[in-house]
Amino acid sequence: MNSEPESERQDSAWVAIETPFDAGQLKDFLGGIERLYRINSLIEFEEWRNNGNGKYLFKVKNLSNGKSLETDLDVEADEGGVNASYSSGLKRATRFRIKPNPDGLASLVITDDYGGLPAEEREARIDEVDKSLVQWGHDIHRYLHQWKHWSWLPGWRWY
């Protein structure tokens, strides 16, 4: 794993994923925000609703902590990747960052941000921490390598 800046580590968790794609291809992949979340094998979806303009509603059960969550998701793309902010729950945001590598390929760094609430409240709600991040990283890694391997086949789909 790569080192993250101090500001990225405070009240956050992150995972770095080596990918078989360059930064441009990875940026295209990040354009499918619903796909990114559905790749997480520890999330059971009850509802995903696209409300337009980068705004979504989703209801899920997180199998990693046994908690249900209903939240609005506000998604914004920038030059470095995608930011997804949550309207409720302990987790305040998830950032998907593209890190170009010297070999021409790119890594994907996913950071879950738990800042923004007082420390006492975060401590009292520690059972809400999403423990699926490492598995999600494995799931995305596997997905991207399968996509690279099989996408030449006519009829092969992302979903």
PDB file of C-alpha atoms in Angstrom:
ATOM      1  CA  MET A   1       0.000   0.000   0.000  1.00  0.00           C
ATOM      2  CA  ASN A   2       1.025   3.526  -0.655  1.00  0.00           C
ATOM      3  CA  SER A   3       1.419   6.094   2.084  1.00  0.00           C
ATOM      4  CA  GLU A   4      -1.374   8.618   2.295  1.00  0.00           C
ATOM      5  CA  PRO A   5      -0.837  12.193   3.484  1.00  0.00           C
ATOM      6  CA  GLU A   6      -1.503  12.810   7.169  1.00  0.00           C
ATOM      7  CA  SER A   7      -4.710  14.674   6.292  1.00  0.00           C
ATOM      8  CA  GLU A   8      -5.994  11.529   4.520  1.00  0.00           C
ATOM      9  CA  ARG A   9      -5.294   9.269   7.523  1.00  0.00           C
ATOM     10  CA  GLN A  10      -7.002  11.199  10.311  1.00  0.00           C
ATOM     11  CA  ASP A  11     -10.445   9.691  11.019  1.00  0.00           C
ATOM     12  CA  SER A  12     -10.361   7.705   7.794  1.00  0.00           C
ATOM     13  CA  ALA A  13      -9.571   4.279   6.394  1.00  0.00           C
ATOM     14  CA  TRP A  14      -8.165   3.578   2.954  1.00  0.00           C
ATOM     15  CA  VAL A  15      -7.212   0.817   0.569  1.00  0.00           C
ATOM     16  CA  ALA A  16      -4.955   1.008  -2.514  1.00  0.00           C
ATOM     17  CA  ILE A  17      -5.743  -1.211  -5.498  1.00  0.00           C
ATOM     18  CA  GLU A  18      -3.279  -1.961  -8.290  1.00  0.00           C
ATOM     19  CA  THR A  19      -5.161  -1.992 -11.602  1.00  0.00           C
ATOM     20  CA  PRO A  20      -4.376  -3.185 -15.139  1.00  0.00           C
ATOM     21  CA  PHE A  21      -5.480   0.187 -16.598  1.00  0.00           C
ATOM     22  CA  ASP A  22      -3.988   3.604 -17.187  1.00  0.00           C
ATOM     23  CA  ALA A  23      -5.360   6.756 -15.544  1.00  0.00           C
ATOM     24  CA  GLY A  24      -7.707   7.604 -18.430  1.00  0.00           C
ATOM     25  CA  GLN A  25      -9.262   4.149 -18.516  1.00  0.00           C
ATOM     26  CA  LEU A  26      -9.627   4.146 -14.741  1.00  0.00           C
ATOM     27  CA  LYS A  27     -11.330   7.555 -14.857  1.00  0.00           C
ATOM     28  CA  ASP A  28     -13.859   6.127 -17.329  1.00  0.00           C
ATOM     29  CA  PHE A  29     -14.475   3.205 -14.949  1.00  0.00           C
ATOM     30  CA  LEU A  30     -15.158   5.613 -12.076  1.00  0.00           C
ATOM     31  CA  GLY A  31     -17.954   7.171 -14.124  1.00  0.00           C
ATOM     32  CA  GLY A  32     -20.221   4.283 -13.126  1.00  0.00           C
ATOM     33  CA  ILE A  33     -20.823   5.123  -9.454  1.00  0.00           C
ATOM     34  CA  GLU A  34     -23.622   2.582  -9.015  1.00  0.00           C
ATOM     35  CA  ARG A  35     -21.379  -0.155 -10.416  1.00  0.00           C
ATOM     36  CA  LEU A  36     -18.626   0.806  -7.951  1.00  0.00           C
ATOM     37  CA  TYR A  37     -20.931   0.309  -4.986  1.00  0.00           C
ATOM     38  CA  ARG A  38     -22.543  -2.854  -6.337  1.00  0.00           C
ATOM     39  CA  ILE A  39     -19.132  -4.505  -6.745  1.00  0.00           C
ATOM     40  CA  ASN A  40     -18.830  -4.520  -2.922  1.00  0.00           C
ATOM     41  CA  SER A  41     -19.790  -8.106  -1.999  1.00  0.00           C
ATOM     42  CA  LEU A  42     -20.547  -7.137   1.618  1.00  0.00           C
ATOM     43  CA  ILE A  43     -23.361  -4.743   0.712  1.00  0.00           C
ATOM     44  CA  GLU A  44     -26.934  -5.934   0.096  1.00  0.00           C
ATOM     45  CA  PHE A  45     -28.977  -3.367  -1.835  1.00  0.00           C
ATOM     46  CA  GLU A  46     -32.612  -2.704  -1.075  1.00  0.00           C
ATOM     47  CA  GLU A  47     -32.838   0.387  -3.278  1.00  0.00           C
ATOM     48  CA  TRP A  48     -30.677   2.536  -5.540  1.00  0.00           C
ATOM     49  CA  ARG A  49     -32.333   5.598  -7.016  1.00  0.00           C
ATOM     50  CA  ASN A  50     -30.729   8.087  -9.372  1.00  0.00           C
ATOM     51  CA  ASN A  51     -32.215  11.500  -8.541  1.00  0.00           C
ATOM     52  CA  GLY A  52     -30.238  13.280 -11.275  1.00  0.00           C
ATOM     53  CA  ASN A  53     -27.339  15.742 -11.222  1.00  0.00           C
ATOM     54  CA  GLY A  54     -25.029  13.421  -9.277  1.00  0.00           C
ATOM     55  CA  LYS A  55     -27.550  12.829  -6.490  1.00  0.00           C
ATOM     56  CA  TYR A  56     -28.661   9.355  -5.440  1.00  0.00           C
ATOM     57  CA  LEU A  57     -30.590   7.630  -2.686  1.00  0.00           C
ATOM     58  CA  PHE A  58     -29.607   4.200  -1.533  1.00  0.00           C
ATOM     59  CA  LYS A  59     -30.794   1.760   1.093  1.00  0.00           C
ATOM     60  CA  VAL A  60     -28.434  -1.056   1.977  1.00  0.00           C
ATOM     61  CA  LYS A  61     -27.570  -3.618   4.584  1.00  0.00           C
ATOM     62  CA  ASN A  62     -23.867  -3.721   5.341  1.00  0.00           C
ATOM     63  CA  LEU A  63     -22.960  -7.348   6.054  1.00  0.00           C
ATOM     64  CA  SER A  64     -19.605  -6.315   7.568  1.00  0.00           C
ATOM     65  CA  ASN A  65     -21.239  -4.596  10.545  1.00  0.00           C
ATOM     66  CA  GLY A  66     -24.847  -5.856  10.372  1.00  0.00           C
ATOM     67  CA  LYS A  67     -26.214  -2.302  10.059  1.00  0.00           C
ATOM     68  CA  SER A  68     -28.806  -0.966   7.619  1.00  0.00           C
ATOM     69  CA  LEU A  69     -28.265   2.436   6.069  1.00  0.00           C
ATOM     70  CA  GLU A  70     -30.498   4.759   4.112  1.00  0.00           C
ATOM     71  CA  THR A  71     -28.722   7.840   2.842  1.00  0.00           C
ATOM     72  CA  ASP A  72     -28.564  10.400   0.102  1.00  0.00           C
ATOM     73  CA  LEU A  73     -25.346  10.298  -1.888  1.00  0.00           C
ATOM     74  CA  ASP A  74     -23.920  13.410  -3.541  1.00  0.00           C
ATOM     75  CA  VAL A  75     -21.319  12.483  -6.189  1.00  0.00           C
ATOM     76  CA  GLU A  76     -18.841  14.880  -7.801  1.00  0.00           C
ATOM     77  CA  ALA A  77     -16.066  14.027 -10.244  1.00  0.00           C
ATOM     78  CA  ASP A  78     -12.857  16.045 -10.383  1.00  0.00           C
ATOM     79  CA  GLU A  79      -9.483  15.672 -12.117  1.00  0.00           C
ATOM     80  CA  GLY A  80      -8.214  13.214  -9.497  1.00  0.00           C
ATOM     81  CA  GLY A  81     -11.236  10.931  -9.276  1.00  0.00           C
ATOM     82  CA  VAL A  82     -14.671  10.950  -7.645  1.00  0.00           C
ATOM     83  CA  ASN A  83     -15.994  12.159  -4.282  1.00  0.00           C
ATOM     84  CA  ALA A  84     -19.176  10.695  -2.785  1.00  0.00           C
ATOM     85  CA  SER A  85     -20.673  12.439   0.271  1.00  0.00           C
ATOM     86  CA  TYR A  86     -23.284  10.819   2.547  1.00  0.00           C
ATOM     87  CA  SER A  87     -26.177  12.701   4.169  1.00  0.00           C
ATOM     88  CA  SER A  88     -26.457  10.292   7.116  1.00  0.00           C
ATOM     89  CA  GLY A  89     -24.515   7.596   8.901  1.00  0.00           C
ATOM     90  CA  LEU A  90     -21.154   7.687  10.610  1.00  0.00           C
ATOM     91  CA  LYS A  91     -19.178   7.704   7.357  1.00  0.00           C
ATOM     92  CA  ARG A  92     -19.206  11.211   5.867  1.00  0.00           C
ATOM     93  CA  ALA A  93     -17.616  10.532   2.452  1.00  0.00           C
ATOM     94  CA  THR A  94     -15.867   8.040   0.217  1.00  0.00           C
ATOM     95  CA  ARG A  95     -13.154   9.295  -2.122  1.00  0.00           C
ATOM     96  CA  PHE A  96     -12.006   7.334  -5.185  1.00  0.00           C
ATOM     97  CA  ARG A  97      -8.567   8.667  -6.217  1.00  0.00           C
ATOM     98  CA  ILE A  98      -6.559   7.754  -9.308  1.00  0.00           C
ATOM     99  CA  LYS A  99      -2.810   7.486  -8.703  1.00  0.00           C
ATOM    100  CA  PRO A 100      -0.742   7.187 -11.919  1.00  0.00           C
ATOM    101  CA  ASN A 101       2.191   4.777 -11.561  1.00  0.00           C
ATOM    102  CA  PRO A 102       5.617   5.097 -13.230  1.00  0.00           C
ATOM    103  CA  ASP A 103       4.869   2.020 -15.381  1.00  0.00           C
ATOM    104  CA  GLY A 104       1.995   3.835 -17.117  1.00  0.00           C
ATOM    105  CA  LEU A 105      -0.727   1.990 -15.212  1.00  0.00           C
ATOM    106  CA  ALA A 106      -2.742   3.531 -12.379  1.00  0.00           C
ATOM    107  CA  SER A 107      -3.784   2.570  -8.861  1.00  0.00           C
ATOM    108  CA  LEU A 108      -7.144   3.294  -7.302  1.00  0.00           C
ATOM    109  CA  VAL A 109      -7.167   4.534  -3.715  1.00  0.00           C
ATOM    110  CA  ILE A 110     -10.501   4.379  -1.889  1.00  0.00           C
ATOM    111  CA  THR A 111     -10.704   6.438   1.312  1.00  0.00           C
ATOM    112  CA  ASP A 112     -13.634   6.305   3.731  1.00  0.00           C
ATOM    113  CA  ASP A 113     -13.803   9.541   5.741  1.00  0.00           C
ATOM    114  CA  TYR A 114     -15.323   9.445   9.239  1.00  0.00           C
ATOM    115  CA  GLY A 115     -14.425  13.022  10.217  1.00  0.00           C
ATOM    116  CA  GLY A 116     -16.912  15.808  10.732  1.00  0.00           C
ATOM    117  CA  LEU A 117     -18.554  14.541  13.906  1.00  0.00           C
ATOM    118  CA  PRO A 118     -17.288  15.160  17.448  1.00  0.00           C
ATOM    119  CA  ALA A 119     -14.876  12.489  18.699  1.00  0.00           C
ATOM    120  CA  GLU A 120     -17.259  11.495  21.498  1.00  0.00           C
ATOM    121  CA  GLU A 121     -20.064  10.806  19.012  1.00  0.00           C
ATOM    122  CA  ARG A 122     -17.757   8.836  16.703  1.00  0.00           C
ATOM    123  CA  GLU A 123     -16.638   6.722  19.660  1.00  0.00           C
ATOM    124  CA  ALA A 124     -20.235   6.099  20.783  1.00  0.00           C
ATOM    125  CA  ARG A 125     -21.165   4.980  17.247  1.00  0.00           C
ATOM    126  CA  ILE A 126     -18.067   2.829  16.597  1.00  0.00           C
ATOM    127  CA  ASP A 127     -20.297  -0.142  15.727  1.00  0.00           C
ATOM    128  CA  GLU A 128     -21.354   1.729  12.549  1.00  0.00           C
ATOM    129  CA  VAL A 129     -17.840   1.635  11.053  1.00  0.00           C
ATOM    130  CA  ASP A 130     -17.945   0.020   7.615  1.00  0.00           C
ATOM    131  CA  LYS A 131     -15.579  -2.956   7.843  1.00  0.00           C
ATOM    132  CA  SER A 132     -16.062  -3.903   4.183  1.00  0.00           C
ATOM    133  CA  LEU A 133     -13.354  -1.624   2.751  1.00  0.00           C
ATOM    134  CA  VAL A 134     -10.617  -4.266   2.410  1.00  0.00           C
ATOM    135  CA  GLN A 135     -13.039  -6.774   0.866  1.00  0.00           C
ATOM    136  CA  TRP A 136     -14.341  -4.044  -1.451  1.00  0.00           C
ATOM    137  CA  GLY A 137     -10.751  -3.447  -2.564  1.00  0.00           C
ATOM    138  CA  HIS A 138     -10.347  -7.163  -3.321  1.00  0.00           C
ATOM    139  CA  ASP A 139     -13.684  -7.182  -5.168  1.00  0.00           C
ATOM    140  CA  ILE A 140     -12.731  -4.197  -7.348  1.00  0.00           C
ATOM    141  CA  HIS A 141      -9.278  -5.660  -8.044  1.00  0.00           C
ATOM    142  CA  ARG A 142     -10.833  -8.943  -9.186  1.00  0.00           C
ATOM    143  CA  TYR A 143     -13.493  -7.131 -11.239  1.00  0.00           C
ATOM    144  CA  LEU A 144     -10.963  -4.951 -13.074  1.00  0.00           C
ATOM    145  CA  HIS A 145      -8.711  -7.902 -13.900  1.00  0.00           C
ATOM    146  CA  GLN A 146     -11.694  -9.910 -15.194  1.00  0.00           C
ATOM    147  CA  TRP A 147     -12.805  -6.917 -17.255  1.00  0.00           C
ATOM    148  CA  LYS A 148      -9.298  -6.609 -18.759  1.00  0.00           C
ATOM    149  CA  HIS A 149      -9.236 -10.344 -19.523  1.00  0.00           C
ATOM    150  CA  TRP A 150     -12.757 -10.812 -20.934  1.00  0.00           C
ATOM    151  CA  SER A 151     -13.861  -7.461 -22.375  1.00  0.00           C
ATOM    152  CA  TRP A 152     -12.759  -8.453 -25.895  1.00  0.00           C
ATOM    153  CA  LEU A 153     -15.499 -11.113 -25.971  1.00  0.00           C
ATOM    154  CA  PRO A 154     -18.652  -9.933 -27.811  1.00  0.00           C
ATOM    155  CA  GLY A 155     -21.598  -9.761 -25.435  1.00  0.00           C
ATOM    156  CA  TRP A 156     -19.429  -9.461 -22.329  1.00  0.00           C
ATOM    157  CA  ARG A 157     -21.063  -6.951 -20.008  1.00  0.00           C
ATOM    158  CA  TRP A 158     -19.983  -4.794 -17.093  1.00  0.00           C
ATOM    159  CA  TYR A 159     -22.742  -6.087 -14.868  1.00  0.00           C
TER     160      TYR A 159
END
